[in-house]
XYZ file of C-alpha atoms in Angstrom:
403
model
C 75.689 39.254 -83.956
C 77.420 42.280 -82.268
C 79.302 44.272 -84.323
C 82.897 46.304 -84.470
C 84.691 45.987 -81.314
C 81.957 44.169 -79.520
C 81.886 41.099 -81.607
C 83.748 38.534 -79.218
C 85.717 34.983 -80.197
C 82.160 33.678 -79.151
C 80.345 35.493 -82.111
C 83.164 34.561 -84.774
C 82.852 30.713 -83.776
C 79.260 31.478 -84.190
C 79.999 32.648 -87.857
C 82.241 29.843 -88.567
C 80.097 27.312 -87.347
C 76.964 28.518 -89.495
C 79.239 28.980 -92.500
C 78.515 32.410 -92.677
C 82.467 33.153 -92.365
C 85.253 30.616 -92.722
C 88.122 32.725 -93.364
C 90.157 35.506 -91.672
C 89.106 37.942 -94.292
C 85.517 37.163 -94.140
C 85.488 37.306 -90.589
C 86.986 40.810 -90.789
C 83.905 42.049 -93.154
C 81.504 40.393 -91.074
C 82.437 41.687 -88.092
C 84.464 44.876 -89.207
C 87.482 43.921 -86.725
C 90.776 44.692 -87.991
C 92.740 41.701 -88.781
C 94.852 41.862 -85.650
C 91.691 41.592 -83.183
C 90.407 39.058 -85.379
C 93.923 36.550 -85.110
C 94.079 37.168 -81.422
C 90.364 36.103 -80.988
C 90.700 33.354 -83.387
C 94.118 32.573 -81.200
C 91.801 31.738 -78.192
C 89.361 29.410 -80.268
C 92.638 27.300 -81.304
C 94.011 27.052 -77.769
C 90.581 26.068 -76.399
C 90.889 23.149 -79.630
C 87.736 24.110 -80.731
C 88.864 25.879 -84.106
C 90.990 24.114 -87.140
C 92.425 25.230 -90.200
C 90.688 23.400 -93.364
C 91.605 23.176 -97.011
C 92.400 26.648 -98.915
C 89.777 27.843 -100.138
C 89.162 29.560 -104.169
C 91.353 32.491 -104.619
C 89.011 35.453 -104.863
C 91.455 38.043 -107.109
C 91.376 38.109 -110.567
C 95.084 38.854 -110.236
C 95.636 35.206 -108.452
C 97.628 34.696 -105.056
C 97.339 32.192 -102.525
C 94.380 30.957 -101.351
C 92.887 32.108 -98.436
C 92.697 29.332 -95.601
C 89.259 28.200 -94.285
C 88.121 27.526 -90.843
C 86.247 25.299 -89.570
C 84.810 24.151 -86.241
C 86.762 20.901 -84.742
C 83.813 18.661 -84.169
C 86.042 15.778 -82.395
C 87.283 17.758 -79.870
C 84.670 16.861 -77.454
C 81.456 14.183 -77.239
C 78.167 14.216 -76.122
C 76.215 11.729 -74.321
C 72.194 11.806 -75.008
C 69.786 9.331 -73.797
C 65.703 9.181 -75.058
C 63.285 7.814 -72.495
C 60.483 6.170 -72.865
C 57.878 4.840 -70.922
C 59.766 1.090 -70.952
C 62.964 1.904 -73.134
C 65.439 3.759 -73.669
C 68.243 4.364 -76.149
C 71.483 6.023 -75.354
C 74.371 7.206 -77.176
C 77.946 8.848 -77.331
C 77.742 11.713 -79.814
C 80.081 13.649 -81.813
C 79.658 17.483 -81.810
C 78.695 16.947 -85.222
C 75.420 14.598 -84.270
C 77.260 11.593 -85.680
C 76.529 8.690 -83.198
C 79.627 6.968 -82.283
C 78.394 4.365 -80.198
C 74.523 3.164 -79.368
C 72.542 0.891 -76.780
C 68.900 0.181 -76.449
C 67.110 -1.679 -74.071
C 64.773 -2.096 -70.966
C 64.429 0.662 -68.824
C 61.038 1.128 -66.933
C 60.429 4.762 -65.801
C 57.878 3.798 -63.274
C 61.051 2.354 -61.029
C 61.822 6.119 -60.525
C 64.839 8.628 -60.972
C 66.961 7.184 -58.737
C 67.153 3.815 -60.429
C 66.548 4.861 -64.054
C 69.353 7.420 -63.656
C 71.838 5.186 -62.172
C 71.401 2.569 -64.904
C 71.856 5.579 -67.436
C 74.978 6.127 -65.732
C 76.188 3.052 -66.206
C 75.631 2.765 -69.868
C 76.935 6.093 -70.521
C 80.477 4.745 -69.082
C 80.340 1.459 -71.152
C 79.431 3.584 -74.004
C 82.344 5.689 -73.782
C 84.440 2.553 -73.488
C 83.029 1.034 -76.321
C 83.657 4.531 -78.799
C 87.188 4.907 -76.824
C 86.417 7.995 -75.549
C 87.211 9.141 -71.885
C 84.925 10.490 -69.465
C 86.998 13.935 -69.627
C 86.123 14.434 -73.262
C 82.102 14.787 -72.174
C 80.947 18.599 -72.718
C 77.389 17.721 -71.719
C 74.392 15.427 -71.226
C 71.221 15.836 -73.253
C 68.037 13.819 -72.289
C 64.642 13.711 -73.933
C 62.006 12.456 -71.397
C 57.921 11.701 -72.396
C 56.868 14.759 -69.790
C 56.629 18.337 -69.445
C 59.828 19.930 -68.730
C 60.949 23.577 -67.568
C 63.556 24.099 -69.578
C 65.186 26.959 -67.279
C 65.739 24.382 -64.256
C 66.177 21.143 -66.154
C 63.245 19.970 -63.804
C 59.947 17.468 -65.006
C 56.965 19.286 -64.028
C 53.748 17.207 -62.867
C 54.684 14.336 -65.630
C 51.502 11.964 -66.037
C 53.597 9.103 -67.424
C 56.796 9.576 -64.803
C 55.495 9.046 -61.245
C 57.932 9.963 -59.083
C 59.800 12.256 -60.999
C 57.889 15.686 -60.562
C 60.435 18.159 -59.525
C 63.549 15.775 -59.307
C 67.290 16.820 -59.548
C 67.882 14.909 -62.847
C 70.604 16.930 -63.571
C 72.553 16.302 -59.990
C 71.420 12.813 -60.466
C 72.830 11.949 -63.780
C 76.406 13.741 -63.364
C 76.767 11.518 -59.870
C 75.662 8.663 -62.200
C 78.256 9.640 -64.406
C 81.341 10.145 -62.049
C 80.305 6.815 -60.248
C 80.155 4.798 -63.097
C 83.223 6.374 -65.544
C 85.500 7.370 -62.973
C 84.823 11.268 -63.334
C 85.266 13.957 -60.762
C 81.691 14.268 -59.069
C 82.677 17.976 -58.249
C 82.922 18.838 -61.472
C 79.279 18.890 -62.628
C 78.604 17.849 -66.449
C 76.464 20.297 -67.602
C 72.827 18.279 -68.184
C 69.989 19.636 -70.516
C 66.301 18.266 -69.993
C 63.440 18.699 -72.542
C 60.528 17.074 -73.608
C 61.018 13.911 -75.986
C 58.903 15.301 -78.684
C 60.379 18.720 -78.840
C 63.927 17.293 -79.321
C 62.589 14.674 -81.786
C 61.299 17.955 -83.893
C 64.542 19.922 -83.484
C 66.762 16.838 -84.686
C 64.169 16.289 -87.417
C 63.709 19.534 -88.493
C 67.512 20.502 -88.300
C 68.428 17.903 -90.615
C 65.887 17.257 -92.450
C 63.824 20.436 -92.833
C 66.789 23.336 -92.054
C 64.268 25.646 -94.433
C 61.157 25.270 -92.783
C 60.814 28.371 -90.683
C 57.414 26.468 -88.932
C 57.693 22.676 -88.542
C 55.708 20.554 -86.101
C 55.857 17.052 -85.065
C 53.734 14.309 -83.383
C 55.042 11.786 -81.350
C 52.571 8.579 -81.188
C 53.815 5.876 -78.847
C 52.687 4.787 -75.261
C 51.514 8.909 -75.257
C 51.086 11.547 -77.021
C 52.732 14.726 -77.367
C 54.044 17.477 -79.890
C 57.089 19.291 -80.492
C 57.005 22.792 -82.397
C 60.271 24.478 -84.197
C 59.580 28.116 -85.437
C 62.807 29.589 -86.747
C 64.702 27.243 -86.127
C 64.086 27.092 -82.457
C 61.698 24.740 -79.776
C 58.750 26.592 -78.890
C 58.117 25.677 -75.546
C 55.370 28.135 -73.847
C 55.839 29.332 -70.621
C 57.165 26.412 -68.553
C 57.612 23.656 -71.015
C 53.693 23.142 -71.600
C 53.691 23.663 -75.031
C 52.610 20.339 -77.571
C 50.730 18.819 -74.851
C 48.193 17.648 -77.203
C 47.660 14.280 -75.821
C 45.892 15.844 -73.128
C 43.528 17.730 -75.044
C 39.940 16.575 -74.262
C 37.924 14.996 -77.122
C 34.134 14.085 -76.860
C 34.793 10.448 -78.297
C 36.701 9.354 -75.506
C 34.312 10.940 -72.932
C 34.274 7.368 -70.820
C 38.619 6.775 -71.205
C 40.320 7.550 -68.182
C 43.668 8.907 -68.925
C 46.879 8.283 -66.891
C 46.831 11.878 -65.871
C 43.672 11.026 -63.620
C 41.056 12.949 -66.328
C 38.622 11.445 -68.730
C 38.583 12.048 -72.005
C 42.082 13.053 -73.027
C 43.334 12.138 -76.666
C 45.893 10.329 -75.494
C 43.269 7.720 -73.420
C 41.662 7.211 -76.852
C 44.447 7.026 -79.831
C 47.604 6.686 -78.305
C 49.786 3.043 -78.619
C 48.868 2.728 -74.829
C 45.547 2.944 -75.953
C 45.179 1.004 -78.407
C 47.033 -1.692 -76.778
C 44.545 -2.074 -73.876
C 42.057 -2.111 -76.876
C 43.690 -4.781 -78.447
C 44.604 -6.810 -75.102
C 40.258 -6.660 -74.484
C 39.995 -8.246 -78.169
C 42.357 -11.177 -77.060
C 45.337 -9.840 -79.145
C 48.015 -9.272 -75.878
C 49.758 -5.281 -76.195
C 51.466 -3.850 -73.162
C 52.386 -0.856 -75.227
C 52.865 1.420 -78.100
C 56.324 -0.588 -78.819
C 53.919 -4.236 -78.925
C 51.485 -2.542 -81.080
C 54.276 -1.380 -83.792
C 55.478 -5.066 -83.915
C 51.778 -6.022 -84.611
C 51.222 -3.706 -87.030
C 54.779 -4.831 -88.675
C 53.158 -7.921 -88.635
C 49.911 -7.226 -90.425
C 47.721 -8.061 -87.827
C 44.471 -6.992 -89.092
C 43.325 -5.826 -85.187
C 45.928 -3.456 -84.874
C 45.854 -2.715 -88.768
C 41.893 -1.184 -87.571
C 42.726 0.282 -84.607
C 45.494 2.164 -85.877
C 43.651 3.546 -88.343
C 40.746 4.642 -86.409
C 43.381 6.404 -84.027
C 44.729 7.972 -86.383
C 41.551 9.656 -87.437
C 41.276 10.888 -83.932
C 44.655 12.401 -83.799
C 43.698 14.133 -87.226
C 40.927 15.804 -85.358
C 42.786 17.180 -83.196
C 45.512 17.972 -85.728
C 42.975 20.116 -87.826
C 42.904 22.635 -85.141
C 46.445 22.362 -84.515
C 47.439 23.092 -88.219
C 45.083 25.882 -88.734
C 46.743 27.526 -85.469
C 50.343 26.840 -86.585
C 50.058 26.817 -89.866
C 52.927 24.756 -90.385
C 54.739 23.736 -93.551
C 56.059 20.447 -92.626
C 53.406 18.193 -89.870
C 55.562 14.884 -89.086
C 54.002 12.094 -87.682
C 56.374 9.884 -85.524
C 56.333 7.234 -82.998
C 55.527 3.806 -82.401
C 52.089 4.193 -84.565
C 53.616 6.359 -87.214
C 52.906 3.685 -90.148
C 50.909 3.777 -93.152
C 47.507 3.006 -91.621
C 47.645 5.478 -88.832
C 48.640 8.022 -91.670
C 45.864 7.199 -93.485
C 43.687 7.794 -90.560
C 45.298 11.383 -90.013
C 45.142 12.511 -93.334
C 41.289 11.371 -93.787
C 39.896 13.914 -91.074
C 43.086 16.551 -90.983
C 41.990 17.451 -94.416
C 38.339 17.046 -94.330
C 37.850 19.367 -90.919
C 40.886 21.618 -91.608
C 40.519 25.091 -93.889
C 41.918 24.509 -97.725
C 44.078 27.488 -96.709
C 45.819 26.018 -93.695
C 46.695 22.431 -95.690
C 47.662 24.167 -99.693
C 51.459 24.049 -98.907
C 51.336 21.404 -96.081
C 53.809 18.542 -96.450
C 52.448 15.723 -93.927
C 55.296 13.281 -93.950
C 56.923 10.651 -91.420
C 60.306 10.477 -89.758
C 63.095 10.303 -91.493
C 65.709 9.885 -88.440
C 63.386 7.176 -86.766
C 63.854 5.900 -83.467
C 67.165 8.345 -83.324
C 65.483 11.300 -83.715
C 65.401 12.682 -80.281
C 69.125 11.364 -79.443
C 70.022 13.662 -82.441
C 67.591 16.343 -80.859
C 69.360 16.123 -77.421
C 72.958 16.031 -78.892
C 72.437 19.159 -80.941
C 70.308 21.001 -77.391
C 73.639 20.754 -76.051
C 75.776 21.631 -78.755
C 73.562 24.828 -79.359
C 73.596 25.650 -75.929
C 77.217 25.149 -75.065
C 78.640 26.636 -78.145
C 76.119 29.960 -78.272
C 78.161 33.396 -78.127
C 77.462 34.237 -74.852
C 78.554 30.697 -73.108
C 81.732 30.536 -75.474
C 83.159 33.526 -73.615
C 82.086 32.125 -69.983
C 83.436 28.570 -71.213
C 86.735 30.222 -72.540
C 87.613 32.425 -69.493
C 87.147 28.977 -67.022
C 89.744 27.343 -69.256
C 92.199 30.581 -68.873
C 92.465 30.940 -72.525
């Protein structure tokens, strides 16, 4: 953070939001700004509606006196729209800036129908959920979208996604903003910011922030129709050069040499051990299953064929994760998605602890999801909030508001 006269209103807001400084006196101490300058910069945040005064804090002086008034980020002044897309289903929500889900919808939405249709439907769901939450479209500060494919985070474009035909390079942000305008009656010219990221990345971000904030190296593996991983290092998502980090579903494994993957190659882990692969094997065995979600239902019902195949799939994934754990040395390895149950996890642990060096697993916790199906939504909402209220962006937005 910039010190002294360089500390901006955005820097002050960051200090309040992080809990590092929540009174005027504490802000002066942290930044070295004068009382008058702190007051001027806080006034801009109050006029924007982003800060509010809370209850009085403790009296620090032994001589007594009036308690300091605490400052709080007002997480009710706007809302975030979020959607988590799977290959055949979508979960959509309106969230507060603090991550509370205010209204939610889950239903069938098939990615193969293409971005024009899918994003148009999302716009309709967003409008309906805003009505349900009692919020107007003008209160939306941004939209977060989780997708099952690699994303160039800077541009928001999906890059050569194996499970999203027709989406490569498509202007998701522009279409989603137009869809919201069409269905919610917003000004189509005033584009709402749209941030897009890989679903495993956003699941990892949501889970790490809410359940493991002190874990400096956190890895999540999502095993549903496909397989992907998200990694959070030092509180930030690690995406690689162009969003391709974590795409472990396309690591080649010897056992899958004859299995054709949706990417067009043979031998990918996803072609052998994903929910989609297990569903195909179940169907071939006379147990109809079309996707990872169908496999999850069969596992919940205790279907013996599904149980055996899930454990076998876990062993294949565990063998790959032995290398991942050795490379990243995470404190938490979370298994999430449709197959993330006891049988799959047992298979993962069998091979992971057998193949990885003891040094790599000595302080490793292998766990399952805490947020469940909502992890991607929570992560997408948090991504939008952290982007829009970062210190440098706060200054731009305050200037645009004229405060």
